[in-house]
Amino acid sequence: MELKGLNGRLAFAIAAAALGSSFQHGYNTGVVNAPQQLIEDWIKDLKTNRTGVPTEKTEVTLIWSLAVSIFCVGGMIGGSLVGWVADRFGRKGGLLLNNILVVLTVIFEGSAKAARSYEMIIIGRFLIGINSGLNAGLAPMYLAEISPVHLRGAVGTVYQLVITISILVSQILGLEQILGTTEQWPLLLCLTIVPAIFQICTLPLCPESPKYLLLNRGKDMDAQRALSWLRGTIEVHEEMEEMRTEYESVKLVPKVTLRELFVNPALRIPLFISIMVMFAQQLSGINAVMFFSTKIFRMAQLDKHAAQNATMGVGAMNVFMTIISLVLVEKAGRKTLLLIGFGGMFLDTALLAICLVFAETSRAAAYFSIFLVIMFVVLFATGPGSIPWFLVSELFSQSARPPATSVAIAVNWTANFIVSIGFLPLQEVMGAYVFIIFAVLQLFFTLFIYKKVPETKNKTMEEISSMFRQISYQ
């Protein structure tokens, strides 16, 4: 596999941008899973001590689900700020400033136990949610703008790859043998500072996005210097010419406002596609499966430790498959991988719903449902996991990218919030049949992608924009 155009400096910039940002996103998604019981017990004792009345289980569950789901609320807010931050401070500048929120989070979450205040954990989760929402927009935007056209998909996949790795890391660190203990859980929450320190040390050595320098700031020489640094050569005339052409066409078009995204048909179509793909990613049921995996494994008669290890296996599989999709996305294309992913997940989830019904009575059904959970993760990681994050950056030209990214990321977090709030109550009412809802949604999204999503592999921004202009005139 020949990765033409990938050099040490570009790799360094990718690592600096992705590791420091999407690590927060994944780590804080997964970190609350393992120590849930410990923190719930702590909240219960704390409440009881404050009021002198024994605390009801439902009350503790309510506080806990607030702490977990407020992360998504922060994400929605962070997501909707992406456009403003990206234009105001730049892609790199925005990513660096965003680390202030990580420091605040660590102060709140780290001292919550000592201060005997569960409210501080909720505030911390909210702040790191805003941070992750901003990262989810800024990092893929920076990655898409610094990578050569033929590597854009592979580099875009790095964001999701780091999310999967960081979820796995948070699961491993949360084990009882490591940090999942009554004494250590505040430290587990605080480790989110490590990627922030890494980013504060590395990202300042990298240039700002050349596209941002030229198209937003009009700094031709700075853009050329940044591009030469990233490509490791001064032979960047062709790419600079492409960017200058884009710059000239951007100058003729006024800055794209939120309203215009919805009014102008050449922008409305790609915006609609971006929103649908983001909904598709979250409503595919991946969070439910990840969240529910340990429980499914327990239903399949695995003991507690075996179930935890199987969950780790699922996490590791997720990482492995995302690496595979990194290679595939430039070979097979975006649309193909999305179709394989969603189509496969539809069949898989339908079977899972059936198997779970019989899992109590039949060993075969129980073991088959373990296999289906792992297959589900494999299919999700093939395309639906990584492609939506950078597809938005690919569908829009420079002037429309920030507001469009804002809308798409806010939608993604809103859908994530809906699933995380709604899944458990639904599952209590419907049992295993809850997965049928996901199967129906996946079928709908598969058809939508087949009909509406264009292939963007190896196309320049100009070609993609003109494609939507043509569609909008039909």
Short mmCIF file of C-alpha atoms in Angstrom, two decimals:
data_model
loop_
_atom_site.label_atom_id
_atom_site.label_comp_id
_atom_site.label_asym_id
_atom_site.label_seq_id
_atom_site.Cartn_x
_atom_site.Cartn_y
_atom_site.Cartn_z
CA MET A 1 0.00 0.00 0.00
CA GLU A 2 1.66 3.18 -1.19
CA LEU A 3 0.76 6.26 0.83
CA LYS A 4 2.09 8.87 -1.54
CA GLY A 5 2.28 12.28 0.07
CA LEU A 6 2.43 11.08 3.66
CA ASN A 7 5.62 12.35 5.30
CA GLY A 8 6.89 12.75 8.85
CA ARG A 9 5.68 16.33 9.27
CA LEU A 10 2.17 15.66 7.98
CA ALA A 11 1.96 12.59 10.24
CA PHE A 12 3.11 14.72 13.19
CA ALA A 13 0.44 17.35 12.47
CA ILE A 14 -2.25 14.65 12.13
CA ALA A 15 -1.22 13.11 15.47
CA ALA A 16 -1.08 16.50 17.21
CA ALA A 17 -4.55 17.44 16.00
CA ALA A 18 -6.30 14.08 16.34
CA LEU A 19 -4.79 12.57 19.49
CA GLY A 20 -5.36 15.65 21.60
CA SER A 21 -8.93 16.17 20.43
CA SER A 22 -10.79 12.98 19.62
CA PHE A 23 -9.22 11.27 22.61
CA GLN A 24 -11.37 13.54 24.81
CA HIS A 25 -14.43 12.58 22.80
CA GLY A 26 -13.92 8.82 23.09
CA TYR A 27 -12.40 8.65 26.55
CA ASN A 28 -15.19 10.62 28.17
CA THR A 29 -17.81 8.60 26.31
CA GLY A 30 -16.43 5.36 27.69
CA VAL A 31 -14.95 6.33 31.04
CA VAL A 32 -18.26 6.37 32.95
CA ASN A 33 -19.11 2.80 31.99
CA ALA A 34 -16.87 0.77 34.30
CA PRO A 35 -17.00 2.76 37.57
CA GLN A 36 -20.78 3.35 37.31
CA GLN A 37 -21.60 1.26 40.39
CA LEU A 38 -18.82 2.83 42.51
CA ILE A 39 -19.88 6.38 41.71
CA GLU A 40 -23.57 5.57 42.21
CA ASP A 41 -22.79 4.17 45.67
CA TRP A 42 -20.78 7.29 46.49
CA ILE A 43 -23.64 9.56 45.36
CA LYS A 44 -26.05 7.49 47.45
CA ASP A 45 -23.96 7.81 50.64
CA LEU A 46 -23.37 11.48 49.95
CA LYS A 47 -27.10 12.21 49.52
CA THR A 48 -27.95 10.20 52.62
CA ASN A 49 -25.37 12.07 54.72
CA ARG A 50 -26.64 15.43 53.52
CA THR A 51 -30.31 14.84 54.14
CA GLY A 52 -30.17 12.22 56.88
CA VAL A 53 -32.81 10.27 54.94
CA PRO A 54 -31.89 7.04 53.10
CA THR A 55 -31.69 7.84 49.37
CA GLU A 56 -33.94 6.00 46.93
CA LYS A 57 -32.29 3.99 44.13
CA THR A 58 -34.35 5.87 41.52
CA GLU A 59 -33.02 9.19 42.77
CA VAL A 60 -29.41 8.01 42.43
CA THR A 61 -30.12 6.65 38.94
CA LEU A 62 -31.60 9.99 37.97
CA ILE A 63 -28.51 11.90 39.18
CA TRP A 64 -26.24 9.42 37.44
CA SER A 65 -28.07 9.52 34.10
CA LEU A 66 -27.96 13.31 34.28
CA ALA A 67 -24.18 13.18 34.78
CA VAL A 68 -23.80 10.78 31.84
CA SER A 69 -26.15 12.48 29.41
CA ILE A 70 -25.19 16.10 30.15
CA PHE A 71 -22.00 15.23 28.25
CA CYS A 72 -24.15 15.15 25.09
CA VAL A 73 -25.85 18.44 25.96
CA GLY A 74 -22.39 20.01 26.20
CA GLY A 75 -21.58 18.36 22.88
CA MET A 76 -24.59 19.97 21.21
CA ILE A 77 -23.52 23.40 22.48
CA GLY A 78 -19.88 22.83 21.50
CA GLY A 79 -20.96 21.55 18.12
CA SER A 80 -23.05 24.59 17.37
CA LEU A 81 -20.10 26.87 18.23
CA VAL A 82 -17.72 25.14 15.77
CA GLY A 83 -18.35 27.50 12.86
CA TRP A 84 -17.78 30.64 14.91
CA VAL A 85 -14.65 29.30 16.64
CA ALA A 86 -13.17 27.95 13.38
CA ASP A 87 -13.53 31.32 11.66
CA ARG A 88 -12.59 33.47 14.63
CA PHE A 89 -9.52 31.62 15.97
CA GLY A 90 -8.65 29.33 13.08
CA ARG A 91 -8.70 25.53 13.10
CA LYS A 92 -5.44 25.12 14.99
CA GLY A 93 -6.09 28.10 17.29
CA GLY A 94 -9.55 26.79 18.14
CA LEU A 95 -8.20 23.33 18.99
CA LEU A 96 -5.55 24.81 21.28
CA LEU A 97 -7.92 27.16 23.12
CA ASN A 98 -10.36 24.30 23.60
CA ASN A 99 -7.92 22.68 26.05
CA ILE A 100 -8.84 25.35 28.64
CA LEU A 101 -12.13 23.44 29.06
CA VAL A 102 -10.21 20.21 29.75
CA VAL A 103 -8.25 21.87 32.56
CA LEU A 104 -11.48 23.18 34.12
CA THR A 105 -13.07 19.74 33.80
CA VAL A 106 -10.19 18.07 35.60
CA ILE A 107 -10.40 20.63 38.42
CA PHE A 108 -14.14 19.97 38.87
CA GLU A 109 -14.17 16.18 38.43
CA GLY A 110 -10.92 15.64 40.30
CA SER A 111 -11.92 17.49 43.42
CA ALA A 112 -15.59 16.36 43.48
CA LYS A 113 -14.92 13.48 45.87
CA ALA A 114 -12.79 15.56 48.26
CA ALA A 115 -15.33 18.40 48.16
CA ARG A 116 -18.16 15.88 48.70
CA SER A 117 -20.15 17.28 45.80
CA TYR A 118 -21.59 15.18 42.97
CA GLU A 119 -22.73 18.46 41.36
CA MET A 120 -19.09 19.09 40.49
CA ILE A 121 -18.98 15.89 38.44
CA ILE A 122 -22.06 17.04 36.53
CA ILE A 123 -20.43 20.44 35.82
CA GLY A 124 -17.23 18.70 34.73
CA ARG A 125 -19.12 16.37 32.38
CA PHE A 126 -20.92 19.36 30.88
CA LEU A 127 -17.65 21.24 30.26
CA ILE A 128 -15.88 18.25 28.70
CA GLY A 129 -19.01 17.80 26.56
CA ILE A 130 -18.59 21.32 25.14
CA ASN A 131 -14.91 20.51 24.56
CA SER A 132 -15.75 17.28 22.71
CA GLY A 133 -18.43 18.96 20.60
CA LEU A 134 -15.94 21.59 19.47
CA ASN A 135 -13.27 18.95 18.82
CA ALA A 136 -15.67 16.86 16.74
CA GLY A 137 -15.97 19.76 14.31
CA LEU A 138 -12.55 21.43 14.48
CA ALA A 139 -10.31 18.35 14.27
CA PRO A 140 -11.88 16.73 11.15
CA MET A 141 -11.96 20.18 9.52
CA TYR A 142 -8.24 20.73 10.20
CA LEU A 143 -7.40 17.18 9.07
CA ALA A 144 -9.39 17.54 5.83
CA GLU A 145 -7.71 20.85 5.05
CA ILE A 146 -4.10 19.78 5.65
CA SER A 147 -4.24 16.44 3.79
CA PRO A 148 -3.65 15.89 0.05
CA VAL A 149 -6.82 15.03 -1.93
CA HIS A 150 -6.00 11.33 -2.36
CA LEU A 151 -5.38 10.88 1.39
CA ARG A 152 -8.33 12.93 2.63
CA GLY A 153 -10.50 9.93 3.48
CA ALA A 154 -7.73 8.00 5.21
CA VAL A 155 -6.68 11.04 7.24
CA GLY A 156 -10.33 11.80 8.05
CA THR A 157 -10.73 8.27 9.42
CA VAL A 158 -7.96 8.96 11.96
CA TYR A 159 -10.45 10.99 14.05
CA GLN A 160 -12.74 7.98 14.50
CA LEU A 161 -9.74 5.68 14.99
CA VAL A 162 -8.56 7.71 17.98
CA ILE A 163 -12.12 7.70 19.38
CA THR A 164 -12.22 3.90 19.25
CA ILE A 165 -8.75 3.60 20.81
CA SER A 166 -9.63 6.01 23.61
CA ILE A 167 -12.89 4.16 24.39
CA LEU A 168 -10.86 0.96 24.68
CA VAL A 169 -8.27 2.70 26.89
CA SER A 170 -11.01 4.02 29.18
CA GLN A 171 -12.49 0.51 29.48
CA ILE A 172 -9.11 -1.03 30.33
CA LEU A 173 -8.23 1.68 32.88
CA GLY A 174 -11.68 1.28 34.43
CA LEU A 175 -11.06 -2.37 35.33
CA GLU A 176 -11.13 -3.18 39.04
CA GLN A 177 -7.50 -4.29 38.89
CA ILE A 178 -6.42 -0.85 37.62
CA LEU A 179 -8.36 2.33 38.46
CA GLY A 180 -11.92 1.06 38.86
CA THR A 181 -11.77 1.23 42.66
CA THR A 182 -13.43 3.30 45.38
CA GLU A 183 -10.18 5.22 45.97
CA GLN A 184 -9.01 5.63 42.39
CA TRP A 185 -12.05 6.59 40.31
CA PRO A 186 -11.47 10.37 40.58
CA LEU A 187 -8.03 9.76 39.04
CA LEU A 188 -9.68 7.76 36.24
CA LEU A 189 -11.81 10.80 35.38
CA CYS A 190 -8.78 13.12 35.57
CA LEU A 191 -6.61 11.23 33.08
CA THR A 192 -8.41 13.16 30.36
CA ILE A 193 -5.76 15.86 30.99
CA VAL A 194 -3.01 13.70 29.42
CA PRO A 195 -4.07 14.10 25.75
CA ALA A 196 -4.61 17.82 26.39
CA ILE A 197 -1.02 18.20 27.63
CA PHE A 198 0.17 16.25 24.60
CA GLN A 199 -1.70 18.60 22.26
CA ILE A 200 -0.52 21.78 24.02
CA CYS A 201 3.08 20.57 23.53
CA THR A 202 2.83 19.39 19.90
CA LEU A 203 0.19 21.41 18.01
CA PRO A 204 1.95 24.81 18.35
CA LEU A 205 4.84 23.33 16.31
CA CYS A 206 2.45 22.66 13.39
CA PRO A 207 1.16 25.31 10.95
CA GLU A 208 -2.40 26.58 10.78
CA SER A 209 -4.49 25.07 7.97
CA PRO A 210 -3.13 26.52 4.67
CA LYS A 211 -6.68 26.79 3.33
CA TYR A 212 -7.75 28.84 6.32
CA LEU A 213 -4.73 31.14 5.97
CA LEU A 214 -5.40 31.79 2.29
CA LEU A 215 -9.20 31.67 2.03
CA ASN A 216 -10.18 33.21 5.37
CA ARG A 217 -7.22 35.48 6.07
CA GLY A 218 -5.99 36.15 2.53
CA LYS A 219 -2.37 35.41 3.53
CA ASP A 220 -0.87 33.90 0.40
CA MET A 221 2.75 33.65 1.56
CA ASP A 222 1.82 32.20 4.97
CA ALA A 223 -0.40 29.63 3.27
CA GLN A 224 2.41 28.65 0.92
CA ARG A 225 4.85 28.31 3.82
CA ALA A 226 2.38 26.19 5.79
CA LEU A 227 1.74 23.98 2.78
CA SER A 228 5.47 23.53 2.08
CA TRP A 229 5.98 22.55 5.72
CA LEU A 230 3.17 19.97 5.57
CA ARG A 231 4.27 18.49 2.22
CA GLY A 232 7.96 18.52 3.16
CA THR A 233 8.82 20.12 -0.19
CA ILE A 234 8.69 23.53 -1.87
CA GLU A 235 7.06 21.94 -4.94
CA VAL A 236 3.54 22.94 -3.95
CA HIS A 237 2.59 25.09 -6.97
CA GLU A 238 -0.23 22.86 -8.19
CA GLU A 239 -1.95 22.71 -4.81
CA MET A 240 -1.46 26.45 -4.29
CA GLU A 241 -3.00 27.13 -7.71
CA GLU A 242 -6.05 25.02 -6.83
CA MET A 243 -6.41 26.93 -3.58
CA ARG A 244 -6.02 30.29 -5.31
CA THR A 245 -8.73 29.33 -7.80
CA GLU A 246 -10.96 28.45 -4.87
CA TYR A 247 -9.98 31.73 -3.19
CA GLU A 248 -10.98 33.72 -6.28
CA SER A 249 -14.36 32.00 -6.45
CA VAL A 250 -14.86 32.47 -2.68
CA LYS A 251 -14.20 36.21 -3.02
CA LEU A 252 -17.12 36.47 -5.47
CA VAL A 253 -19.45 34.61 -3.11
CA PRO A 254 -20.42 36.42 0.10
CA LYS A 255 -19.81 34.60 3.39
CA VAL A 256 -22.27 31.78 3.82
CA THR A 257 -24.69 32.35 6.67
CA LEU A 258 -26.73 29.72 8.49
CA ARG A 259 -29.86 30.95 6.75
CA GLU A 260 -28.29 30.59 3.33
CA LEU A 261 -27.40 26.94 4.03
CA PHE A 262 -31.11 26.22 4.20
CA VAL A 263 -32.23 28.59 1.42
CA ASN A 264 -29.67 28.03 -1.34
CA PRO A 265 -30.43 24.70 -3.11
CA ALA A 266 -26.77 24.09 -4.04
CA LEU A 267 -25.99 24.14 -0.29
CA ARG A 268 -29.25 22.74 1.03
CA ILE A 269 -28.80 19.36 -0.67
CA PRO A 270 -25.35 18.64 0.81
CA LEU A 271 -26.53 19.99 4.18
CA PHE A 272 -29.51 17.63 4.15
CA ILE A 273 -27.18 14.73 3.27
CA SER A 274 -24.78 15.69 6.10
CA ILE A 275 -27.60 15.88 8.65
CA MET A 276 -29.04 12.52 7.57
CA VAL A 277 -25.64 10.81 7.68
CA MET A 278 -25.05 12.15 11.20
CA PHE A 279 -28.48 10.91 12.31
CA ALA A 280 -27.73 7.59 10.66
CA GLN A 281 -24.47 7.21 12.56
CA GLN A 282 -26.01 7.77 16.00
CA LEU A 283 -29.41 6.12 15.42
CA SER A 284 -27.75 3.00 14.06
CA GLY A 285 -27.77 1.75 17.64
CA ILE A 286 -24.00 1.59 18.06
CA ASN A 287 -24.16 3.32 21.46
CA ALA A 288 -26.90 0.96 22.59
CA VAL A 289 -24.84 -2.05 21.50
CA MET A 290 -21.65 -0.74 23.11
CA PHE A 291 -23.54 0.19 26.26
CA PHE A 292 -25.51 -3.03 26.33
CA SER A 293 -22.67 -5.38 25.32
CA THR A 294 -21.67 -6.46 28.85
CA LYS A 295 -25.33 -7.14 29.60
CA ILE A 296 -25.79 -9.15 26.40
CA PHE A 297 -22.72 -11.19 27.29
CA ARG A 298 -24.15 -11.82 30.77
CA MET A 299 -27.40 -13.00 29.17
CA ALA A 300 -25.30 -15.39 27.13
CA GLN A 301 -24.32 -17.00 30.47
CA LEU A 302 -20.78 -15.56 30.63
CA ASP A 303 -19.68 -14.74 34.16
CA LYS A 304 -18.92 -11.15 35.17
CA HIS A 305 -15.21 -11.23 34.34
CA ALA A 306 -15.69 -13.08 31.05
CA ALA A 307 -18.41 -10.56 30.10
CA GLN A 308 -16.09 -7.64 30.88
CA ASN A 309 -13.31 -9.23 28.84
CA ALA A 310 -15.69 -9.86 25.94
CA THR A 311 -16.61 -6.16 26.06
CA MET A 312 -12.90 -5.32 25.82
CA GLY A 313 -12.75 -7.68 22.84
CA VAL A 314 -15.53 -5.71 21.18
CA GLY A 315 -13.59 -2.48 21.82
CA ALA A 316 -10.40 -3.98 20.38
CA MET A 317 -12.30 -5.24 17.33
CA ASN A 318 -13.65 -1.71 16.83
CA VAL A 319 -10.10 -0.32 16.78
CA PHE A 320 -8.87 -3.04 14.42
CA MET A 321 -11.71 -2.56 11.92
CA THR A 322 -11.34 1.22 11.94
CA ILE A 323 -7.69 0.73 10.90
CA ILE A 324 -8.92 -1.51 8.06
CA SER A 325 -11.43 1.13 6.95
CA LEU A 326 -8.57 3.66 6.86
CA VAL A 327 -7.13 1.65 3.96
CA LEU A 328 -10.48 0.78 2.38
CA VAL A 329 -11.91 4.30 2.30
CA GLU A 330 -9.52 5.40 -0.47
CA LYS A 331 -9.85 2.09 -2.34
CA ALA A 332 -13.57 1.32 -2.16
CA GLY A 333 -14.90 4.84 -1.75
CA ARG A 334 -17.18 6.46 0.82
CA LYS A 335 -20.58 5.47 -0.51
CA THR A 336 -19.75 1.77 -0.94
CA LEU A 337 -18.50 1.49 2.65
CA LEU A 338 -21.54 3.31 4.03
CA LEU A 339 -23.86 0.95 2.13
CA ILE A 340 -22.00 -2.18 3.25
CA GLY A 341 -21.99 -0.88 6.83
CA PHE A 342 -25.65 0.10 7.14
CA GLY A 343 -27.00 -2.75 4.99
CA GLY A 344 -25.03 -5.27 7.00
CA MET A 345 -26.06 -3.73 10.31
CA PHE A 346 -29.72 -3.98 9.30
CA LEU A 347 -29.48 -7.77 8.78
CA ASP A 348 -27.30 -8.15 11.87
CA THR A 349 -29.63 -6.21 14.18
CA ALA A 350 -32.73 -8.01 12.95
CA LEU A 351 -31.04 -11.35 13.75
CA LEU A 352 -29.82 -10.01 17.10
CA ALA A 353 -33.36 -9.08 18.14
CA ILE A 354 -34.51 -12.64 17.35
CA CYS A 355 -31.54 -14.31 19.09
CA LEU A 356 -31.89 -12.24 22.25
CA VAL A 357 -35.49 -13.39 22.62
CA PHE A 358 -34.30 -17.01 22.77
CA ALA A 359 -31.00 -16.30 24.56
CA GLU A 360 -32.45 -17.14 27.99
CA THR A 361 -33.46 -20.67 26.97
CA SER A 362 -31.05 -21.63 24.20
CA ARG A 363 -27.25 -21.73 24.54
CA ALA A 364 -26.88 -21.62 20.74
CA ALA A 365 -28.92 -18.40 20.49
CA ALA A 366 -26.90 -16.92 23.37
CA TYR A 367 -23.56 -17.63 21.69
CA PHE A 368 -24.86 -16.49 18.32
CA SER A 369 -25.90 -13.16 19.87
CA ILE A 370 -22.30 -12.67 21.11
CA PHE A 371 -21.13 -13.24 17.54
CA LEU A 372 -23.75 -10.77 16.24
CA VAL A 373 -22.65 -8.06 18.67
CA ILE A 374 -19.06 -8.40 17.44
CA MET A 375 -20.24 -8.41 13.80
CA PHE A 376 -22.28 -5.29 14.44
CA VAL A 377 -19.19 -3.45 15.65
CA VAL A 378 -17.21 -4.71 12.64
CA LEU A 379 -19.85 -3.40 10.24
CA PHE A 380 -20.15 -0.07 12.06
CA ALA A 381 -16.39 0.48 11.96
CA THR A 382 -16.23 -0.32 8.23
CA GLY A 383 -17.79 3.00 7.24
CA PRO A 384 -20.64 4.41 9.34
CA GLY A 385 -18.24 5.04 12.25
CA SER A 386 -15.66 7.18 10.52
CA ILE A 387 -17.05 8.53 7.25
CA PRO A 388 -19.72 10.95 8.58
CA TRP A 389 -17.09 12.97 10.50
CA PHE A 390 -15.09 13.96 7.42
CA LEU A 391 -17.82 13.66 4.77
CA VAL A 392 -19.22 17.02 5.92
CA SER A 393 -15.83 18.66 5.31
CA GLU A 394 -15.78 17.11 1.84
CA LEU A 395 -19.27 18.13 0.76
CA PHE A 396 -18.77 21.86 1.32
CA SER A 397 -16.45 24.50 -0.05
CA GLN A 398 -14.35 26.58 2.31
CA SER A 399 -16.87 29.38 2.81
CA ALA A 400 -19.75 27.07 3.74
CA ARG A 401 -17.73 24.50 5.70
CA PRO A 402 -17.79 26.07 9.21
CA PRO A 403 -21.54 26.75 9.47
CA ALA A 404 -22.36 23.39 7.83
CA THR A 405 -20.05 21.55 10.22
CA SER A 406 -21.72 23.34 13.15
CA VAL A 407 -25.16 22.14 12.09
CA ALA A 408 -24.01 18.57 11.41
CA ILE A 409 -22.08 18.16 14.67
CA ALA A 410 -24.92 19.63 16.72
CA VAL A 411 -27.29 17.14 15.03
CA ASN A 412 -24.92 14.26 15.78
CA TRP A 413 -24.79 15.10 19.50
CA THR A 414 -28.54 15.66 19.65
CA ALA A 415 -29.13 12.20 18.18
CA ASN A 416 -26.55 10.77 20.60
CA PHE A 417 -28.45 12.42 23.47
CA ILE A 418 -31.80 11.01 22.26
CA VAL A 419 -30.34 7.49 22.16
CA SER A 420 -28.60 7.74 25.53
CA ILE A 421 -31.74 9.09 27.25
CA GLY A 422 -34.27 6.91 25.44
CA PHE A 423 -32.58 3.54 25.14
CA LEU A 424 -32.87 2.25 28.72
CA PRO A 425 -36.55 3.16 29.26
CA LEU A 426 -37.42 1.63 25.87
CA GLN A 427 -35.41 -1.47 26.64
CA GLU A 428 -37.26 -1.90 29.94
CA VAL A 429 -40.59 -1.74 28.12
CA MET A 430 -39.70 -3.72 25.00
CA GLY A 431 -36.88 -6.02 26.11
CA ALA A 432 -34.83 -7.41 23.24
CA TYR A 433 -37.41 -6.13 20.74
CA VAL A 434 -35.91 -2.66 21.18
CA PHE A 435 -33.37 -3.65 18.52
CA ILE A 436 -36.16 -3.91 15.94
CA ILE A 437 -36.48 -0.10 16.11
CA PHE A 438 -32.80 0.16 15.19
CA ALA A 439 -33.17 -2.38 12.39
CA VAL A 440 -36.00 -0.36 10.81
CA LEU A 441 -33.95 2.85 11.07
CA GLN A 442 -30.90 1.18 9.49
CA LEU A 443 -32.96 -0.06 6.56
CA PHE A 444 -34.27 3.47 5.99
CA PHE A 445 -30.77 4.96 6.14
CA THR A 446 -29.38 2.32 3.76
CA LEU A 447 -32.00 3.28 1.17
CA PHE A 448 -31.32 6.98 1.73
CA ILE A 449 -27.56 6.57 1.21
CA TYR A 450 -28.14 4.48 -1.92
CA LYS A 451 -30.40 7.15 -3.42
CA LYS A 452 -28.86 10.42 -2.25
CA VAL A 453 -25.24 10.28 -1.08
CA PRO A 454 -22.67 11.04 -3.81
CA GLU A 455 -19.21 9.45 -4.05
CA THR A 456 -16.51 12.00 -3.08
CA LYS A 457 -13.43 9.81 -3.40
CA ASN A 458 -10.52 11.60 -5.14
CA LYS A 459 -12.69 14.57 -6.12
CA THR A 460 -11.50 18.12 -5.50
CA MET A 461 -13.71 20.60 -3.65
CA GLU A 462 -14.54 22.30 -6.96
CA GLU A 463 -15.79 19.07 -8.57
CA ILE A 464 -17.93 18.24 -5.55
CA SER A 465 -19.46 21.74 -5.43
CA SER A 466 -20.26 21.78 -9.14
CA MET A 467 -21.92 18.36 -8.80
CA PHE A 468 -24.39 19.82 -6.25
CA ARG A 469 -24.91 22.90 -8.40
CA GLN A 470 -25.97 20.60 -11.26
CA ILE A 471 -28.34 18.59 -9.05
CA SER A 472 -29.96 21.75 -7.72
CA TYR A 473 -30.75 22.99 -11.23
CA GLN A 474 -32.45 19.76 -12.27
#
